[in-house]
mmCIF file of C-alpha atoms in Angstrom:
data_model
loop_
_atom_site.group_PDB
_atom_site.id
_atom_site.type_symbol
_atom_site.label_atom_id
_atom_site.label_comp_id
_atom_site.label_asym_id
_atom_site.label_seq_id
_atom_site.Cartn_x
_atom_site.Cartn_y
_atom_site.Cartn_z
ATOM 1 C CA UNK R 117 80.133 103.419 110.844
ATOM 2 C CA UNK R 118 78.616 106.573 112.876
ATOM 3 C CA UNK R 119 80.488 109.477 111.740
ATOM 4 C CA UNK R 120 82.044 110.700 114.851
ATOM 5 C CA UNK R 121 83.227 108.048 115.410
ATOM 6 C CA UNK R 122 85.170 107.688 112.075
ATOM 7 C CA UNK R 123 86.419 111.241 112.312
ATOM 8 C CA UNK R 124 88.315 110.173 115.948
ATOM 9 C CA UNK R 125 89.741 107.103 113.698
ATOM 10 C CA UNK R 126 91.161 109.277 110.919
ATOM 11 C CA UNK R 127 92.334 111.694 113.639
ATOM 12 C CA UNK R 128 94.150 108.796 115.407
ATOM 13 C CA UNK R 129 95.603 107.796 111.668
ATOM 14 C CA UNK R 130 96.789 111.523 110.864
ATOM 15 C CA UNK R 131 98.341 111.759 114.369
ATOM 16 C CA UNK R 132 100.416 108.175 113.476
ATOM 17 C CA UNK R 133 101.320 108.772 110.137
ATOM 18 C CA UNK R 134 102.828 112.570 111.288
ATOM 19 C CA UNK R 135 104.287 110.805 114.402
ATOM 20 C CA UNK R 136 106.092 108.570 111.836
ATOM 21 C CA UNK R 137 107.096 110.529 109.411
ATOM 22 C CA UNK R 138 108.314 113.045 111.858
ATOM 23 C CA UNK R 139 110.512 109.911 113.384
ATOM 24 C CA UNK R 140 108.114 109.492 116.890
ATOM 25 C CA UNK R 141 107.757 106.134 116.588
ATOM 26 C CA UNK R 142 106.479 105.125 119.991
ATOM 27 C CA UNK R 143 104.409 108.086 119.428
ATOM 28 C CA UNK R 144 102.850 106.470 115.847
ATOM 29 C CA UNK R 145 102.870 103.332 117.736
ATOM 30 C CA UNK R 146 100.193 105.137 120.291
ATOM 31 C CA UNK R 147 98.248 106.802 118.089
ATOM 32 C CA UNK R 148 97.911 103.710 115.394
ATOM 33 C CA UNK R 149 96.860 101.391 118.338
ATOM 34 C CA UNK R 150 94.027 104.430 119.284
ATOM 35 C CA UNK R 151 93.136 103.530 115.830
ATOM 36 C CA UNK R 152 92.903 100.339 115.765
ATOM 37 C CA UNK R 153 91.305 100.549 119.453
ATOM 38 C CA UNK R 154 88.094 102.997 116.987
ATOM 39 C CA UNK R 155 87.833 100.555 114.573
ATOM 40 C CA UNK R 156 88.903 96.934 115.038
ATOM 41 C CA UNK R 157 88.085 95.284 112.051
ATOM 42 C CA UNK R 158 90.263 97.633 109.690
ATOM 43 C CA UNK R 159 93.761 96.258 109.027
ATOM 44 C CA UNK R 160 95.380 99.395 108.265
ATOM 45 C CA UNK R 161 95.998 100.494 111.636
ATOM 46 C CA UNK R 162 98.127 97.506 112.765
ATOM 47 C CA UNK R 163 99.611 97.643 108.961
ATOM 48 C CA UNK R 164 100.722 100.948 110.054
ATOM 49 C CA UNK R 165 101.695 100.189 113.579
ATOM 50 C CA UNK R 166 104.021 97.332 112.130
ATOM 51 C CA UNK R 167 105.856 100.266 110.722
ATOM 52 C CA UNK R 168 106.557 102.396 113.696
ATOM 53 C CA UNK R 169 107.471 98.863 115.816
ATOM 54 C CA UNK R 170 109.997 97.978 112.358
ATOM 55 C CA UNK R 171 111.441 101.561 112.744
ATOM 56 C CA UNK R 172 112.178 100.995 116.488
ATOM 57 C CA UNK R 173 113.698 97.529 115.733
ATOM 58 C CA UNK R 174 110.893 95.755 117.577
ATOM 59 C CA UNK R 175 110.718 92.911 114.786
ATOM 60 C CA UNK R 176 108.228 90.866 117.188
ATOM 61 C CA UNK R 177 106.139 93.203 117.605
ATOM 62 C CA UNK R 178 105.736 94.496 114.012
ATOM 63 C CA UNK R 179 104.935 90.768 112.855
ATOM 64 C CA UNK R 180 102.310 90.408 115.182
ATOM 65 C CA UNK R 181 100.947 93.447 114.029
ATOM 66 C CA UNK R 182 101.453 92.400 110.553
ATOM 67 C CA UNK R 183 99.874 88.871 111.514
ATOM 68 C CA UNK R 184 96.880 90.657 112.782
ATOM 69 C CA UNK R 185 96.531 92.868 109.715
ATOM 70 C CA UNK R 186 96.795 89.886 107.414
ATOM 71 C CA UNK R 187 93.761 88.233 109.612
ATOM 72 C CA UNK R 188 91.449 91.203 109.023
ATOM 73 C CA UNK R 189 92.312 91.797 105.706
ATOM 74 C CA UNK R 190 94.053 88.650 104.216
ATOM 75 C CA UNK R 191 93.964 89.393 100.438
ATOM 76 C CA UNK R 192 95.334 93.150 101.242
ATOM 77 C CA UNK R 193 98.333 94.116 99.182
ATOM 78 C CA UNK R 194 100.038 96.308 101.014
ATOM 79 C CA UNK R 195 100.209 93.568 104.727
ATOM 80 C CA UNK R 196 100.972 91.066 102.074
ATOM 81 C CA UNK R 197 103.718 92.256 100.605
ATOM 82 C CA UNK R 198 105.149 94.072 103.927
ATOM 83 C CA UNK R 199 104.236 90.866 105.741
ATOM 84 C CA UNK R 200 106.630 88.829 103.062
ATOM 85 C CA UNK R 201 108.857 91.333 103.690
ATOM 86 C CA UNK R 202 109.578 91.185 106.939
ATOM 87 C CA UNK R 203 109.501 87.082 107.315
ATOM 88 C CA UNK R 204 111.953 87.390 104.452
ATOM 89 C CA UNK R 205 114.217 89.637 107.112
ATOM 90 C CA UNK R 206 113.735 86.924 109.395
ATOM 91 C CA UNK R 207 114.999 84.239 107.255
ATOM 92 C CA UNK R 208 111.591 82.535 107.233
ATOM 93 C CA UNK R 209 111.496 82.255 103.299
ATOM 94 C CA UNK R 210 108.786 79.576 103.178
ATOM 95 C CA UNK R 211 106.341 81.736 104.924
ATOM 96 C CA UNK R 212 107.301 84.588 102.863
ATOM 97 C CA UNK R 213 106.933 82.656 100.050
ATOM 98 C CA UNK R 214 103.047 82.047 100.986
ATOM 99 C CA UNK R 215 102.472 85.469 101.086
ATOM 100 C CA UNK R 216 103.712 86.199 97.583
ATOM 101 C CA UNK R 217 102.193 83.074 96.298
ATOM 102 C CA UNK R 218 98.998 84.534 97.756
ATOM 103 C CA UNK R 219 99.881 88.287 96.556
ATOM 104 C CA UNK R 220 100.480 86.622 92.833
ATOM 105 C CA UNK R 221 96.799 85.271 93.002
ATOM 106 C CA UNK R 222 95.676 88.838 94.052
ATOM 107 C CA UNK R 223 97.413 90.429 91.014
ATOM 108 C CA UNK R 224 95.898 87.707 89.040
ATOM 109 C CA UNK R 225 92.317 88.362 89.926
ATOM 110 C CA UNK R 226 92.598 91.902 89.132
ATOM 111 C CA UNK R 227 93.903 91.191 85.737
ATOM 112 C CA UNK R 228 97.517 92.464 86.614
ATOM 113 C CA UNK R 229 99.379 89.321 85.104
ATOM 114 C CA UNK R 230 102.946 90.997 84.601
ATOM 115 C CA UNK R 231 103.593 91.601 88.609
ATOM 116 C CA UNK R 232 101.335 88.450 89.457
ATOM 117 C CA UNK R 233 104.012 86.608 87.329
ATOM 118 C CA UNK R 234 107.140 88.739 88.457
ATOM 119 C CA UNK R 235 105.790 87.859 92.341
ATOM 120 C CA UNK R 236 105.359 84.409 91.452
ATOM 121 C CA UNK R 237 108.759 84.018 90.625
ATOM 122 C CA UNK R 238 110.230 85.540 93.307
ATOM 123 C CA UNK R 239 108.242 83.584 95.398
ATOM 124 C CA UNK R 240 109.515 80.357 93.860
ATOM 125 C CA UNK R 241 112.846 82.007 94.065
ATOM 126 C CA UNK R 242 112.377 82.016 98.367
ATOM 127 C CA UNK R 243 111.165 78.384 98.372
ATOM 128 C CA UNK R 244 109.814 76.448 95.824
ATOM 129 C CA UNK R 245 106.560 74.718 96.032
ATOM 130 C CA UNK R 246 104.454 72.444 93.763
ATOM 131 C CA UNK R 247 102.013 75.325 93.923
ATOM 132 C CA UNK R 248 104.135 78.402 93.327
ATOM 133 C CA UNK R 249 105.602 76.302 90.311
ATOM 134 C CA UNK R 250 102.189 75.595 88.969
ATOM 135 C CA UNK R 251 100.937 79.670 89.697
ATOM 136 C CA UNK R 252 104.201 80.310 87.512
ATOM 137 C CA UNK R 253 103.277 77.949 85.009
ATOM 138 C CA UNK R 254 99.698 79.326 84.771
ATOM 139 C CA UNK R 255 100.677 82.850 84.301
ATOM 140 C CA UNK R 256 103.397 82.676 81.970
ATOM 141 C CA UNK R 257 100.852 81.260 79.146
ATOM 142 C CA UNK R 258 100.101 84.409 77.235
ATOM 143 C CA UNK R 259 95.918 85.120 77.148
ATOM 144 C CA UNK R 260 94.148 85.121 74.074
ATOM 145 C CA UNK R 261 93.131 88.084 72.900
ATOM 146 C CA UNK R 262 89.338 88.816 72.794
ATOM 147 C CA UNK R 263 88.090 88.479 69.444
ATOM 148 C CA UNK R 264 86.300 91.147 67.992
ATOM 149 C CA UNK R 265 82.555 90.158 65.555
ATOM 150 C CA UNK R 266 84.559 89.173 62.507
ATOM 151 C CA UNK R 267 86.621 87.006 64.458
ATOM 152 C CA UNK R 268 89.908 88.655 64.619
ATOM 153 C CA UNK R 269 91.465 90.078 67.201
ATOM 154 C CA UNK R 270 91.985 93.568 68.318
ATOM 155 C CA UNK R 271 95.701 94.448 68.437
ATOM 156 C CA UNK R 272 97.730 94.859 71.520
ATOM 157 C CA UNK R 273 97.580 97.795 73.222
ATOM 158 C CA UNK R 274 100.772 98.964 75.532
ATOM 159 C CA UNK R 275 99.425 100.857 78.729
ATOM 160 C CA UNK R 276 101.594 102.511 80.641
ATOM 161 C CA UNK R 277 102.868 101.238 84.336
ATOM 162 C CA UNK R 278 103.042 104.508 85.651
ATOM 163 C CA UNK R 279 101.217 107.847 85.591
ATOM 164 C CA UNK R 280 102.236 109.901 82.536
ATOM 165 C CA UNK R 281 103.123 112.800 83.376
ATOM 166 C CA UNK R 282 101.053 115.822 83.481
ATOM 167 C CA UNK R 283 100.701 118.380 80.742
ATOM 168 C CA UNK R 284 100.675 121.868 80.475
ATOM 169 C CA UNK R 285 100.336 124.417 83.233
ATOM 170 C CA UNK R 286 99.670 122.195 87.077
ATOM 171 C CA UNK R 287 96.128 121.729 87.634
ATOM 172 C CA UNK R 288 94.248 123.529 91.017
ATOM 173 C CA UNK R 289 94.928 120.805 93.819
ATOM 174 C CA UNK R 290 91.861 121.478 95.550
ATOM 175 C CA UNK R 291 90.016 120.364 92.543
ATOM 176 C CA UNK R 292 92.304 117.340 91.893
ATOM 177 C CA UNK R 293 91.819 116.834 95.669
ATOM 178 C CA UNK R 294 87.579 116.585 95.013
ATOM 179 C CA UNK R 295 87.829 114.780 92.481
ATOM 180 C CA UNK R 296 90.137 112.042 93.936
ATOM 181 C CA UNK R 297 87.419 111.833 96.888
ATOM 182 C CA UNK R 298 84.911 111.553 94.436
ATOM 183 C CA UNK R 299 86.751 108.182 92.632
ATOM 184 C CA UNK R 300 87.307 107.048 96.261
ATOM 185 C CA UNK R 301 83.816 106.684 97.002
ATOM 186 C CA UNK R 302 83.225 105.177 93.289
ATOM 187 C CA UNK R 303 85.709 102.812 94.627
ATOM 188 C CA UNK R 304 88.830 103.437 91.996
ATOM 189 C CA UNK R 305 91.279 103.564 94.130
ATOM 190 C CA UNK R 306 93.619 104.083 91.706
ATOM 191 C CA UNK R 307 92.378 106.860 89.775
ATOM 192 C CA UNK R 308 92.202 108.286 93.556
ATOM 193 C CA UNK R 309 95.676 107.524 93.899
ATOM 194 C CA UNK R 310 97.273 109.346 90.944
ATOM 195 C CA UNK R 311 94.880 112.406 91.418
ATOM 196 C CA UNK R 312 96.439 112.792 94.676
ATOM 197 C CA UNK R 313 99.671 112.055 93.295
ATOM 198 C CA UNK R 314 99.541 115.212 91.189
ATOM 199 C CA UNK R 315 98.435 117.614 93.379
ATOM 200 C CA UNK R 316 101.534 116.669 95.582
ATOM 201 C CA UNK R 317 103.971 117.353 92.658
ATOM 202 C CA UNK R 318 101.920 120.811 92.506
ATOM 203 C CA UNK R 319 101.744 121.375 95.723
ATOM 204 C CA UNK R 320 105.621 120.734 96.463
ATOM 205 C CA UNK R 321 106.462 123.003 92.773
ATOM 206 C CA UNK R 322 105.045 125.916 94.321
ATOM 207 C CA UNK R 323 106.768 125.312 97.717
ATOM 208 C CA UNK R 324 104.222 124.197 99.829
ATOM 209 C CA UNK R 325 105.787 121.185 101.699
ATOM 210 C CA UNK R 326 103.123 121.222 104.524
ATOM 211 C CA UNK R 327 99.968 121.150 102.249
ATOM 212 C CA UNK R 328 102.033 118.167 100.183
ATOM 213 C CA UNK R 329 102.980 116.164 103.490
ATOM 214 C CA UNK R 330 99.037 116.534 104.510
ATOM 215 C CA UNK R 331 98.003 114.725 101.294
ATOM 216 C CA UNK R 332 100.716 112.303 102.106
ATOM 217 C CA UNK R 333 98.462 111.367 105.142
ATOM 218 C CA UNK R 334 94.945 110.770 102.631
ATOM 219 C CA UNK R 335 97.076 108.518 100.068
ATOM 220 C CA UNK R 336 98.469 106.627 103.187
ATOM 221 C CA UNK R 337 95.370 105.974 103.831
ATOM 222 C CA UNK R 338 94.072 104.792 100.313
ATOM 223 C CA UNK R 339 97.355 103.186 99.120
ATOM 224 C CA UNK R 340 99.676 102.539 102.137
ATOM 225 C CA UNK R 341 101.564 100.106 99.963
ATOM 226 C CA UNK R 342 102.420 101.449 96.712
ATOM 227 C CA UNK R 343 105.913 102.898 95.941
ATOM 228 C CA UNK R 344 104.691 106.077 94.445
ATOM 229 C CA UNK R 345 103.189 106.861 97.481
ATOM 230 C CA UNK R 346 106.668 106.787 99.969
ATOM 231 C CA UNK R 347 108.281 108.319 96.947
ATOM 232 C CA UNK R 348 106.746 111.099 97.281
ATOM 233 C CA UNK R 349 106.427 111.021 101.047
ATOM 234 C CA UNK R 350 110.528 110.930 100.334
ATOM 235 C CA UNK R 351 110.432 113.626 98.420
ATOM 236 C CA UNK R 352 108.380 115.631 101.076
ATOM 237 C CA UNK R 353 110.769 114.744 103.738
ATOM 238 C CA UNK R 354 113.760 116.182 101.553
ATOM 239 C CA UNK R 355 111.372 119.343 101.025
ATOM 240 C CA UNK R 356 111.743 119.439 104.701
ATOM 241 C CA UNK R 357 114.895 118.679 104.706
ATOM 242 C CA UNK R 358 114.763 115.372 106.798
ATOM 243 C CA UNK R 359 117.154 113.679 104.675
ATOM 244 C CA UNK R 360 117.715 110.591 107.625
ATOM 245 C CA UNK R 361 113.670 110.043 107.431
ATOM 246 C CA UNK R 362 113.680 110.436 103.989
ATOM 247 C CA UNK R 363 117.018 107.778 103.912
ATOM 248 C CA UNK R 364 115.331 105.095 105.787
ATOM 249 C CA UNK R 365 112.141 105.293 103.672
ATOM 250 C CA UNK R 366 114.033 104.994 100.486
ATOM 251 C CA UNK R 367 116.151 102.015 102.349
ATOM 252 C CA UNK R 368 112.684 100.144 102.693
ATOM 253 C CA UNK R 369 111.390 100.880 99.937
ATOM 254 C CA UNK R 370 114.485 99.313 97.746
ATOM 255 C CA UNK R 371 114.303 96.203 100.307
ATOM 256 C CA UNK R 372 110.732 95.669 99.642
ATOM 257 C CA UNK R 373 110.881 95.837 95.966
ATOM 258 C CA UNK R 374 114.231 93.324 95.387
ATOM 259 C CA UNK R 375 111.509 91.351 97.464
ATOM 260 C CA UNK R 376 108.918 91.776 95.165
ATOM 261 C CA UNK R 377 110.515 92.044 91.490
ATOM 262 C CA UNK R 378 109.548 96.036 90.795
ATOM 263 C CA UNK R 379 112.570 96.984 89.336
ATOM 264 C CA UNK R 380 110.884 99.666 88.156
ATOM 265 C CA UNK R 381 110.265 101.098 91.415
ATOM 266 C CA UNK R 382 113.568 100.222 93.224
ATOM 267 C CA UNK R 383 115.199 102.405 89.910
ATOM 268 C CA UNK R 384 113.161 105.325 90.678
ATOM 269 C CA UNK R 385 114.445 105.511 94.670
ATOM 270 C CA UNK R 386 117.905 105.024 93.383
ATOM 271 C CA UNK R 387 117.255 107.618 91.230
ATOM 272 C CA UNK R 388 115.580 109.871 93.659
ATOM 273 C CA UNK R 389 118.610 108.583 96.107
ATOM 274 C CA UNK R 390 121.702 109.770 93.597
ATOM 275 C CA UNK R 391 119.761 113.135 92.703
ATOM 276 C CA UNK R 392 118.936 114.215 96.483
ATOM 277 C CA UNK R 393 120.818 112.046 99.260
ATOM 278 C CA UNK R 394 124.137 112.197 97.314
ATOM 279 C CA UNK R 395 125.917 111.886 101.183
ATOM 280 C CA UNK R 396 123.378 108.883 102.341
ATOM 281 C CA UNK R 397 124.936 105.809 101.397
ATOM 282 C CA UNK R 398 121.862 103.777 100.588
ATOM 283 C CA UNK R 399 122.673 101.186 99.051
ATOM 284 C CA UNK R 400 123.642 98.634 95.727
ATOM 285 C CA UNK R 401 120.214 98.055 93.090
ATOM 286 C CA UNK R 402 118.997 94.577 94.232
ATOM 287 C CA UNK R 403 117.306 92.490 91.206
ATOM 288 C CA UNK R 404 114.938 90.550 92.330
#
C-alpha cells in the first residue's frame, strides 16, 4: 500500500474512533466510511462504522456494515463476534449461531480450546445444529499431552487468561509504545496488545488522560474486539469524566460477553461499573 496513502486511512480511523468516543456518531460514521472509501478491502472500517450506526440506533445500517466486514474479512474475531451480537439483538439466533459456530472454529485453529468450547456452547445454546453439537463434542475431548523422549508427558502448565500485572516502578510508555510496534510488524498481535495495554495504565497513573485516549486509537486499531481494550477506553472516558460514554461502552461490552460466555470479562465491567458509575444503573451479570 503506498504510504500516503495509508497515512490518509489511519487519519480517517483516528478522526472515527475520536468522533465516537467523543459521542459524534454521524461524525465517526463520516470519517469511518472516508476510511473505508482509502482502503476497500480492510474490514475494520465498516467494523467500526457498524458501531457509530449501533450507537445512533440505525440497526440496518450497522448490519450491513457488519455484513460487509464479515465479507472482507470472514474469519475476523472481532465482526464475528459483534456480527453475532447484533443478529442476536434482532432475534435472528440461527444466524447468530453461525457466527459463533464459525468464531469456535477460529479459537480452535489458534489453539484457544477453552473459549472455542465456551462459544460453542453458547452457540448451541441460540439454536442447535448437528454441527454446533458435533464442534461441542470435538472440543470437549481433552488433548493429549505431547510426550516428551522417554515417553511421558510433560505436566500441565496453567497460563494465565489475562495480563499479570506489572511489577515494580511503571515502565517508560514511549518505549513500551516501540516495542509494541515492533511485535506488530512481527505479527504478535497480542504481545502488541498488552504492551499497549500498560502504557495506558501508566499513562492514565500519572494523569495523562489525552496521551492514554490516543493509544486507545492504535489498540482500536490492532484489537478492536477484545474487552481489555473498551475497558480501558472506559476507564479513559471516566478519566474524562464522560461517565454516559463510558456507561454505554460498559452496557455493550456486558451484552456482548453474556453473548459470548466471557464471564471473566463481563465481571471486570461490573466491577469497573460498581467502583466508578455507582449512579449509572447498568445492569444485572448475564451468564452466558
Amino acid at each position: 500500500m503506498p504510504g500516503p496513502l495509508f497515512e490518509q486511512y489511519k487519519d480517517a480511523l483516528r478522526r472515527g474512533h475520536a468522533a465516537l468516543l467523543d459521542g459524534r456518531h454521524e461524525d465517526a460514521v463520516e470519517a469511518y466510511s472516508a476510511a473505508a472509501r482509502l482502503v476497500p478491502d480492510r474490514a475494520l472500517p465498516h467494523t467500526s462504522t457498524a458501531a457509530a450506526w449501533l450507537a445512533l440506533g440505525r440497526r440496518d445500517e450497522a448490519l450491513a456494515a457488519r455484513d460487509r466486514a464479515a465479507a472482507l474479512a470472514p474469519d475476523d474475531e472481532a465482526t464475528l463476534r459483534s456480527r453475532a451480537g447484533l443478529l442476536h439483538e434482532l432475534g435472528r439466533d440461527a444466524e447468530a449461531a453461525a457466527d459463533l459456530e464459525r468464531l469456535a472454529a477460529v479459537f480452535e485453529r489458534g489453539a484457544r480450546r477453552e473459549e472455542a468450547l465456551r462459544v460453542a456452547r453458547r452457540a448451541v445454546d441460540l439454536a442447535p445444529t448437528a454441527s454446533g453439537h458435533e464442534l461441542v463434542a470435538r472440543l470437549e475431548v481433552p488433548v493429549p499431552a505431547e510426550p516428551v523422549a522417554n515417553g511421558e508427558a510433560w505436566p500441565a502448565i496453567a497460563l494465565p487468561s489475562r495480563p499479570s500485572e506489572p511489577s515494580g516502578p511503571p515502565r517508560d510508555p514511549e518505549l513500551l509504545v516501540a516495542n509494541a510496534a515492533e511485535r506488530v510488524a512481527a505479527g504478535a498481535i497480542d504481545e502488541a496488545r498488552d504492551l499497549l495495554l500498560e502504557a495506558v495504565a501508566v499513562h492514565r497513573g500519572a494523569g495523562r488522560p489525552d496521551a492514554a485516549l490516543d493509544l486507545c486509537f492504535q489498540l482500536l486499531e490492532i484489537a478492536p474486539g477484545h474487552p481489555a481494550v473498551h475497558l480501558a477506553i472506559a476507564n479513559v472516558q471516566l478519566d474524562r469524566g464522560w461517565q454516559g460514554f463510558a456507561a454505554d461502552k460498559i452496557r455493550l461490552l456486558i451484552q456482548l460477553t453474556s453473548l459470548t460466555g466471557d464471564t471473566q470479562a463481563a465481571a471486570d465491567a461490573h466491577a469497573l461499573a460498581a467502583e466508578r458509575l455507582r449512579d449509572e444503573p447498568i445492569g444485572p451479570l448475564v451468564a452466558g
